[in-house]
Coordinates of C-alpha atoms in Angstrom, one line a residue:
X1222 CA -152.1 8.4 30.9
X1223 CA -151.9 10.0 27.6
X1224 CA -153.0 7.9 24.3
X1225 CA -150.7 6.3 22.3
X1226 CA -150.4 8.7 18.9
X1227 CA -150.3 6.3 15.8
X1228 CA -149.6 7.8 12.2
X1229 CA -150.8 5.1 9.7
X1230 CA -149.8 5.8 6.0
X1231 CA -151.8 3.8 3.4
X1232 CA -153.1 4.5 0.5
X1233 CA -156.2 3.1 0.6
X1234 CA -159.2 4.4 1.9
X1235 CA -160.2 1.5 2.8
X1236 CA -157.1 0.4 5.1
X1237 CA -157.3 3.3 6.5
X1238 CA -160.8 3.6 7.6
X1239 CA -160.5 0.2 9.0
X1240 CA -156.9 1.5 10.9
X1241 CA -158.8 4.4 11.7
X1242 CA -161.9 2.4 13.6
X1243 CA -159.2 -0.2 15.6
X1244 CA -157.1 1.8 16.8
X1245 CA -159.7 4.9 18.1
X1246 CA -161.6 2.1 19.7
X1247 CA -158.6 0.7 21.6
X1248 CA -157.7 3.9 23.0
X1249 CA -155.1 5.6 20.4
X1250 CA -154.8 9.0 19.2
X1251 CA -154.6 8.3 15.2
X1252 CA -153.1 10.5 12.4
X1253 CA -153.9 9.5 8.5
X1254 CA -151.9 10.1 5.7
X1255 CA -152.2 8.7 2.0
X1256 CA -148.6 8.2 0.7
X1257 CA -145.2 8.7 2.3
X1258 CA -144.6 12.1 1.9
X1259 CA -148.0 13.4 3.1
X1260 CA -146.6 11.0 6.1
X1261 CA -143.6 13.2 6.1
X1262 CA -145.4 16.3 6.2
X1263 CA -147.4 14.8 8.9
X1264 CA -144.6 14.2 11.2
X1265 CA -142.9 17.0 10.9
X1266 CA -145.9 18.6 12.7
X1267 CA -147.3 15.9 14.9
X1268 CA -145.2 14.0 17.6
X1269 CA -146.6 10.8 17.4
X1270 CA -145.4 7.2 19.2
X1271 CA -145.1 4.5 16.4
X1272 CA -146.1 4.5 12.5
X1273 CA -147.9 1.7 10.7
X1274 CA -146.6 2.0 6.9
X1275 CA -148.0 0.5 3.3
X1276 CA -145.4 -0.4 0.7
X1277 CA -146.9 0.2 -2.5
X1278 CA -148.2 3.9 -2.5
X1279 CA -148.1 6.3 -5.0
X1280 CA -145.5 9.6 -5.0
X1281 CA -143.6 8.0 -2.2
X1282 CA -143.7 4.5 -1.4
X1283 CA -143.3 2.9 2.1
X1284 CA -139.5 2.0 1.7
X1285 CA -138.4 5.3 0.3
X1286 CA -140.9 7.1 3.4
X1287 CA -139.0 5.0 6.0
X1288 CA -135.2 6.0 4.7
X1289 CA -136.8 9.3 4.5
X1290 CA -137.7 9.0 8.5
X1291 CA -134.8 7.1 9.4
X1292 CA -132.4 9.7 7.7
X1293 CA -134.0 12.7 10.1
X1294 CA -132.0 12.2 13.1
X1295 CA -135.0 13.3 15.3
X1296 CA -136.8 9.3 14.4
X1297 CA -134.1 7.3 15.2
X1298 CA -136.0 5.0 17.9
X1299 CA -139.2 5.6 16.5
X1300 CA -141.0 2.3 16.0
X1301 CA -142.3 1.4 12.1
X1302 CA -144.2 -1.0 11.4
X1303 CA -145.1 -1.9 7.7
X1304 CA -148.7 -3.5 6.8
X1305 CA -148.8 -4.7 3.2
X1306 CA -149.7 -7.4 1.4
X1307 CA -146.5 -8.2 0.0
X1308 CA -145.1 -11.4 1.6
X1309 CA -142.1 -12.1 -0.2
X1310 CA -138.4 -12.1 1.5
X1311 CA -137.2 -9.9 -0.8
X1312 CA -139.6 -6.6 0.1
X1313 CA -139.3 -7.9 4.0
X1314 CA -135.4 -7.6 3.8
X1315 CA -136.0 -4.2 1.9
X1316 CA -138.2 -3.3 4.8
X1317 CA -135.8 -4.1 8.1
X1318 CA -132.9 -2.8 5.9
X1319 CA -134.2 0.5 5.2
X1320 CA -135.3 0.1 9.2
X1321 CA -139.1 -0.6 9.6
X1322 CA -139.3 -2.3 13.0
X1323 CA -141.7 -5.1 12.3
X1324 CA -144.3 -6.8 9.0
X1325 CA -147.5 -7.4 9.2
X1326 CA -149.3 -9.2 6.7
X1327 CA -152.7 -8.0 5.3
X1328 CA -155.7 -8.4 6.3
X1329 CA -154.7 -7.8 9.9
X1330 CA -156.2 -8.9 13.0
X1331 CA -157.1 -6.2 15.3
X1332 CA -156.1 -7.7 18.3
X1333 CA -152.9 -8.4 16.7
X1334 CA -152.1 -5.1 15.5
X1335 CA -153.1 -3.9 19.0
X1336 CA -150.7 -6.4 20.6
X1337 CA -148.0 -5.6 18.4
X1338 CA -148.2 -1.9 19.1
X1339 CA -147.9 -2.2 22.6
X1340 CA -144.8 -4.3 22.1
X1341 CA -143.3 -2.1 20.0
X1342 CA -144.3 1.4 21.9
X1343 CA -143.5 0.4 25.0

């Protein structure tokens, strides 16, 4: 069985490291990009399974990089998933309506993130 290929797009170093060492350990194939449109640039040469998003990033934020995945008609059924600290209902309703799949609340627990994935992916 092939690993699950997980783009995560945050722009801190320190998020992403910590994406970086859960997700390699529990098996997953993991591409690393620092705003949305490195994302962008990413997917447009990667085929990957799911994408774990921030919000607030620089150049292109998380909301703008999901209408900007959502509006290629080759990521329709791709799964999203945004990991921010914003909790308000506001930013969430931003989120599903520009068509991130699920919110996750930072810090995240691994075994969470893990679980989720596998819901999501599969």
């Amino acid at each position: 069985m092939t690993a699950l290929r997980v783009l995560t797009v945050d722009d801190s170093r320190t998020i992403l490291a910590m994406l970086h060492h859960t997700l390699s350990n529990a098996g997953f194939e993991v591409f690393q990009a620092e705003d949305g449109q490195q994302g962008l640039d990413l997917l447009r040469t990667q085929k990957v399974d799911i994408v774990i998003t921030d919000i607030n990033m620089p150049i292109m934020d998380g909301i703008e990089f999901i209408k900007a995945v959502r509006a290629s008609g080759d990521f329709q059924s791709l799964p999203m998933l945004i990991l921010t600290t914003e909790t308000s209902q506001d930013k969430r309703d931003q989120g599903k309506a520009a068509g991130g799949t699920g919110w996750i609340v930072k810090p995240f627990d691994p075994d969470k993130l893990i679980s989720v994935i596998h819901r999501v992916v599969h």
